[in-house]
C-alpha atoms as a PDB file:
ATOM      1  CA  MET A   1     -13.930  -7.068  -9.585  1.00  0.00           C
ATOM      2  CA  SER A   2     -15.174 -10.351 -10.993  1.00  0.00           C
ATOM      3  CA  ASN A   3     -13.901 -12.829 -13.556  1.00  0.00           C
ATOM      4  CA  LEU A   4     -10.344 -12.486 -12.305  1.00  0.00           C
ATOM      5  CA  GLN A   5      -7.761 -15.052 -13.237  1.00  0.00           C
ATOM      6  CA  MET A   6      -4.198 -15.554 -12.059  1.00  0.00           C
ATOM      7  CA  ARG A   7      -1.720 -17.252 -14.361  1.00  0.00           C
ATOM      8  CA  ASP A   8       1.948 -17.430 -15.259  1.00  0.00           C
ATOM      9  CA  ALA A   9       3.205 -14.490 -17.285  1.00  0.00           C
ATOM     10  CA  THR A  10       4.336 -15.168 -20.833  1.00  0.00           C
ATOM     11  CA  VAL A  11       6.549 -13.255 -23.226  1.00  0.00           C
ATOM     12  CA  ASP A  12       3.328 -12.250 -25.011  1.00  0.00           C
ATOM     13  CA  ASP A  13       2.480 -10.151 -21.921  1.00  0.00           C
ATOM     14  CA  ALA A  14       5.739  -8.205 -22.110  1.00  0.00           C
ATOM     15  CA  ALA A  15       4.412  -5.007 -23.727  1.00  0.00           C
ATOM     16  CA  THR A  16       1.606  -4.760 -21.161  1.00  0.00           C
ATOM     17  CA  LEU A  17       4.020  -5.469 -18.292  1.00  0.00           C
ATOM     18  CA  ALA A  18       6.295  -2.684 -19.524  1.00  0.00           C
ATOM     19  CA  ALA A  19       3.332  -0.297 -19.824  1.00  0.00           C
ATOM     20  CA  ILE A  20       2.339  -1.027 -16.222  1.00  0.00           C
ATOM     21  CA  TYR A  21       5.907  -0.708 -14.914  1.00  0.00           C
ATOM     22  CA  ASN A  22       7.240   2.333 -16.777  1.00  0.00           C
ATOM     23  CA  PRO A  23       5.203   4.965 -14.872  1.00  0.00           C
ATOM     24  CA  PHE A  24       6.751   3.639 -11.658  1.00  0.00           C
ATOM     25  CA  ILE A  25      10.177   4.308 -13.199  1.00  0.00           C
ATOM     26  CA  THR A  26       9.439   7.801 -14.476  1.00  0.00           C
ATOM     27  CA  GLU A  27       7.167   9.116 -11.723  1.00  0.00           C
ATOM     28  CA  THR A  28       8.058   7.370  -8.442  1.00  0.00           C
ATOM     29  CA  VAL A  29      10.837   6.005  -6.265  1.00  0.00           C
ATOM     30  CA  VAL A  30       9.002   2.683  -5.904  1.00  0.00           C
ATOM     31  CA  THR A  31      11.704   1.333  -8.199  1.00  0.00           C
ATOM     32  CA  PHE A  32      15.214   2.699  -8.431  1.00  0.00           C
ATOM     33  CA  GLU A  33      15.407   2.074 -12.156  1.00  0.00           C
ATOM     34  CA  GLU A  34      15.754   5.323 -14.062  1.00  0.00           C
ATOM     35  CA  THR A  35      15.365   4.277 -17.687  1.00  0.00           C
ATOM     36  CA  VAL A  36      12.088   3.000 -19.093  1.00  0.00           C
ATOM     37  CA  VAL A  37      12.009  -0.626 -20.180  1.00  0.00           C
ATOM     38  CA  THR A  38      10.920  -2.095 -23.491  1.00  0.00           C
ATOM     39  CA  ALA A  39       8.746  -5.091 -24.175  1.00  0.00           C
ATOM     40  CA  ASP A  40      11.920  -6.990 -25.075  1.00  0.00           C
ATOM     41  CA  ASP A  41      13.442  -6.077 -21.691  1.00  0.00           C
ATOM     42  CA  MET A  42      10.372  -7.378 -19.877  1.00  0.00           C
ATOM     43  CA  ALA A  43      10.216 -10.555 -21.967  1.00  0.00           C
ATOM     44  CA  ALA A  44      13.836 -11.285 -21.040  1.00  0.00           C
ATOM     45  CA  ARG A  45      13.118 -10.674 -17.342  1.00  0.00           C
ATOM     46  CA  VAL A  46      10.114 -12.990 -17.358  1.00  0.00           C
ATOM     47  CA  THR A  47      12.064 -15.710 -19.148  1.00  0.00           C
ATOM     48  CA  THR A  48      15.102 -15.378 -16.878  1.00  0.00           C
ATOM     49  CA  LEU A  49      13.111 -15.784 -13.662  1.00  0.00           C
ATOM     50  CA  GLN A  50      10.952 -18.585 -14.987  1.00  0.00           C
ATOM     51  CA  ASP A  51      14.055 -20.405 -16.271  1.00  0.00           C
ATOM     52  CA  GLN A  52      15.326 -20.255 -12.661  1.00  0.00           C
ATOM     53  CA  GLY A  53      12.127 -21.960 -11.519  1.00  0.00           C
ATOM     54  CA  LEU A  54      10.715 -18.792  -9.969  1.00  0.00           C
ATOM     55  CA  PRO A  55       7.178 -17.473 -10.425  1.00  0.00           C
ATOM     56  CA  TRP A  56       6.110 -14.438 -12.427  1.00  0.00           C
ATOM     57  CA  ARG A  57       2.330 -14.163 -12.132  1.00  0.00           C
ATOM     58  CA  VAL A  58      -0.242 -11.887 -13.735  1.00  0.00           C
ATOM     59  CA  ILE A  59      -3.772 -11.045 -12.710  1.00  0.00           C
ATOM     60  CA  GLU A  60      -6.158 -10.533 -15.578  1.00  0.00           C
ATOM     61  CA  GLN A  61      -9.798  -9.838 -16.216  1.00  0.00           C
ATOM     62  CA  GLN A  62     -11.401 -10.921 -19.479  1.00  0.00           C
ATOM     63  CA  GLY A  63      -7.973 -11.391 -21.043  1.00  0.00           C
ATOM     64  CA  ARG A  64      -6.648  -7.968 -19.944  1.00  0.00           C
ATOM     65  CA  VAL A  65      -3.604  -7.966 -17.661  1.00  0.00           C
ATOM     66  CA  LEU A  66      -4.226  -5.654 -14.696  1.00  0.00           C
ATOM     67  CA  GLY A  67      -0.976  -6.214 -12.826  1.00  0.00           C
ATOM     68  CA  TYR A  68       1.788  -8.632 -11.999  1.00  0.00           C
ATOM     69  CA  ALA A  69       3.918  -9.983  -9.186  1.00  0.00           C
ATOM     70  CA  TYR A  70       7.117 -11.950  -9.239  1.00  0.00           C
ATOM     71  CA  ALA A  71       9.818 -13.266  -6.986  1.00  0.00           C
ATOM     72  CA  GLY A  72      13.535 -13.342  -7.576  1.00  0.00           C
ATOM     73  CA  ARG A  73      16.347 -14.764  -5.526  1.00  0.00           C
ATOM     74  CA  TRP A  74      17.099 -12.520  -2.587  1.00  0.00           C
ATOM     75  CA  ARG A  75      20.835 -13.224  -2.603  1.00  0.00           C
ATOM     76  CA  SER A  76      22.998 -15.482  -4.748  1.00  0.00           C
ATOM     77  CA  ARG A  77      24.731 -17.526  -2.015  1.00  0.00           C
ATOM     78  CA  ALA A  78      23.465 -21.080  -1.510  1.00  0.00           C
ATOM     79  CA  ALA A  79      22.567 -20.404   2.117  1.00  0.00           C
ATOM     80  CA  TYR A  80      19.812 -18.055   0.898  1.00  0.00           C
ATOM     81  CA  ARG A  81      18.237 -20.536  -1.534  1.00  0.00           C
ATOM     82  CA  TYR A  82      14.965 -20.621   0.450  1.00  0.00           C
ATOM     83  CA  VAL A  83      14.536 -16.830   0.423  1.00  0.00           C
ATOM     84  CA  ALA A  84      12.929 -14.757  -2.337  1.00  0.00           C
ATOM     85  CA  GLU A  85      12.461 -11.039  -2.890  1.00  0.00           C
ATOM     86  CA  SER A  86       9.002 -10.122  -4.100  1.00  0.00           C
ATOM     87  CA  ALA A  87       7.720  -7.292  -6.270  1.00  0.00           C
ATOM     88  CA  ILE A  88       4.223  -6.288  -7.307  1.00  0.00           C
ATOM     89  CA  TYR A  89       2.923  -3.715  -9.776  1.00  0.00           C
ATOM     90  CA  LEU A  90      -0.662  -2.868 -10.649  1.00  0.00           C
ATOM     91  CA  GLY A  91      -1.958  -0.546 -13.328  1.00  0.00           C
ATOM     92  CA  GLU A  92      -3.285   2.714 -11.899  1.00  0.00           C
ATOM     93  CA  ALA A  93      -6.968   1.868 -12.463  1.00  0.00           C
ATOM     94  CA  SER A  94      -6.508  -1.510 -10.756  1.00  0.00           C
ATOM     95  CA  ARG A  95      -5.221  -0.203  -7.438  1.00  0.00           C
ATOM     96  CA  GLY A  96      -7.381  -0.075  -4.333  1.00  0.00           C
ATOM     97  CA  HIS A  97      -9.639  -3.019  -5.230  1.00  0.00           C
ATOM     98  CA  GLY A  98      -7.870  -5.803  -3.311  1.00  0.00           C
ATOM     99  CA  LEU A  99      -6.154  -7.145  -6.420  1.00  0.00           C
ATOM    100  CA  GLY A 100      -2.686  -6.726  -4.915  1.00  0.00           C
ATOM    101  CA  THR A 101      -3.654  -8.874  -1.945  1.00  0.00           C
ATOM    102  CA  ARG A 102      -5.050 -11.602  -4.174  1.00  0.00           C
ATOM    103  CA  LEU A 103      -2.054 -11.489  -6.475  1.00  0.00           C
ATOM    104  CA  TYR A 104       0.470 -11.621  -3.637  1.00  0.00           C
ATOM    105  CA  GLN A 105      -1.385 -14.490  -1.945  1.00  0.00           C
ATOM    106  CA  ASP A 106      -1.212 -16.369  -5.237  1.00  0.00           C
ATOM    107  CA  LEU A 107       2.511 -15.610  -5.527  1.00  0.00           C
ATOM    108  CA  PHE A 108       3.141 -16.819  -1.972  1.00  0.00           C
ATOM    109  CA  GLY A 109       1.356 -20.090  -2.755  1.00  0.00           C
ATOM    110  CA  GLN A 110       3.628 -20.520  -5.768  1.00  0.00           C
ATOM    111  CA  LEU A 111       6.683 -19.907  -3.596  1.00  0.00           C
ATOM    112  CA  ARG A 112       5.530 -22.388  -0.930  1.00  0.00           C
ATOM    113  CA  ALA A 113       4.999 -25.017  -3.624  1.00  0.00           C
ATOM    114  CA  ARG A 114       8.615 -24.482  -4.692  1.00  0.00           C
ATOM    115  CA  GLY A 115       9.890 -24.958  -1.142  1.00  0.00           C
ATOM    116  CA  LEU A 116      10.740 -21.350  -0.362  1.00  0.00           C
ATOM    117  CA  ARG A 117      10.360 -20.315   3.284  1.00  0.00           C
ATOM    118  CA  VAL A 118      10.877 -16.553   3.450  1.00  0.00           C
ATOM    119  CA  VAL A 119       9.877 -13.583   1.287  1.00  0.00           C
ATOM    120  CA  MET A 120      11.593 -10.216   1.551  1.00  0.00           C
ATOM    121  CA  GLY A 121       9.831  -7.011   0.582  1.00  0.00           C
ATOM    122  CA  VAL A 122      12.005  -4.008  -0.186  1.00  0.00           C
ATOM    123  CA  ILE A 123      10.313  -0.621   0.220  1.00  0.00           C
ATOM    124  CA  ALA A 124      11.612   2.854  -0.618  1.00  0.00           C
ATOM    125  CA  LEU A 125      10.651   5.063   2.310  1.00  0.00           C
ATOM    126  CA  PRO A 126       8.558   6.844   3.216  1.00  0.00           C
ATOM    127  CA  HIS A 127       5.760   4.872   1.589  1.00  0.00           C
ATOM    128  CA  PRO A 128       3.031   4.338   4.200  1.00  0.00           C
ATOM    129  CA  ALA A 129       0.632   2.620   1.779  1.00  0.00           C
ATOM    130  CA  SER A 130       3.207  -0.011   0.813  1.00  0.00           C
ATOM    131  CA  VAL A 131       4.216  -0.552   4.441  1.00  0.00           C
ATOM    132  CA  ALA A 132       0.555  -1.000   5.442  1.00  0.00           C
ATOM    133  CA  PHE A 133      -0.064  -3.353   2.518  1.00  0.00           C
ATOM    134  CA  HIS A 134       2.894  -5.575   3.391  1.00  0.00           C
ATOM    135  CA  GLU A 135       2.105  -5.594   7.102  1.00  0.00           C
ATOM    136  CA  ARG A 136      -1.554  -6.523   6.417  1.00  0.00           C
ATOM    137  CA  LEU A 137      -0.185  -9.595   4.654  1.00  0.00           C
ATOM    138  CA  GLY A 138       1.982 -10.546   7.638  1.00  0.00           C
ATOM    139  CA  PHE A 139       5.317  -8.949   6.733  1.00  0.00           C
ATOM    140  CA  ARG A 140       7.312  -7.501   9.627  1.00  0.00           C
ATOM    141  CA  GLN A 141      10.058  -4.897   9.359  1.00  0.00           C
ATOM    142  CA  ALA A 142      13.452  -6.547   9.398  1.00  0.00           C
ATOM    143  CA  GLY A 143      15.803  -3.694   8.608  1.00  0.00           C
ATOM    144  CA  LEU A 144      16.279  -0.082   7.633  1.00  0.00           C
ATOM    145  CA  PHE A 145      19.044   1.333   5.483  1.00  0.00           C
ATOM    146  CA  PRO A 146      19.098   5.144   5.679  1.00  0.00           C
ATOM    147  CA  ARG A 147      19.880   7.112   2.523  1.00  0.00           C
ATOM    148  CA  VAL A 148      21.125   4.221   0.371  1.00  0.00           C
ATOM    149  CA  GLY A 149      19.023   4.990  -2.705  1.00  0.00           C
ATOM    150  CA  TYR A 150      19.375   8.034  -4.912  1.00  0.00           C
ATOM    151  CA  LYS A 151      16.774   9.095  -7.454  1.00  0.00           C
ATOM    152  CA  PHE A 152      15.248  12.400  -8.536  1.00  0.00           C
ATOM    153  CA  GLN A 153      18.137  14.313  -6.919  1.00  0.00           C
ATOM    154  CA  ARG A 154      17.407  13.054  -3.423  1.00  0.00           C
ATOM    155  CA  TRP A 155      18.557  10.361  -1.017  1.00  0.00           C
ATOM    156  CA  ILE A 156      16.034   7.673  -0.132  1.00  0.00           C
ATOM    157  CA  ASP A 157      15.819   5.296   2.830  1.00  0.00           C
ATOM    158  CA  VAL A 158      15.139   1.636   2.088  1.00  0.00           C
ATOM    159  CA  GLY A 159      13.348  -0.718   4.435  1.00  0.00           C
ATOM    160  CA  TYR A 160      13.249  -4.501   4.400  1.00  0.00           C
ATOM    161  CA  TRP A 161      10.125  -6.387   5.413  1.00  0.00           C
ATOM    162  CA  GLN A 162      10.134 -10.143   5.936  1.00  0.00           C
ATOM    163  CA  LEU A 163       7.395 -12.761   5.699  1.00  0.00           C
ATOM    164  CA  GLU A 164       7.748 -16.342   6.916  1.00  0.00           C
ATOM    165  CA  LEU A 165       5.923 -18.607   4.464  1.00  0.00           C
ATOM    166  CA  SER A 166       5.944 -21.782   6.537  1.00  0.00           C
END
């Protein structure tokens, strides 16, 4: 895919972000949210993270947002101030073209520039494609929590993957 651009998300992107995210809520266990989000919900999320000095990035082609990635604080205690938790979502037609790799690499550069040292990826298991994606980018498994998530009337394991940025 050519003519790709990465930039900071804005509140004007909120409806598109919600449209990308909502199928993950209704059809998968990739997220443990169970209620679809509105454009206003997404606008508030973008603003909240950016007001904390954290990146929310979009990848677009010819002005059309194809996906997004962001990082939030992993934990609230001061000792964890150099650790972020990342998330990435691509529209269905945009998957499998290397856009996730490019978007995450951009996000990691943003985090390094802000002085963060570690990124945590949280994966509902089993999800071999997500595990392979994270490990291709250098993440290593750091923990497994059996049956801590519950969605679609079933218990779900959650794994933590860790990437050292520096």
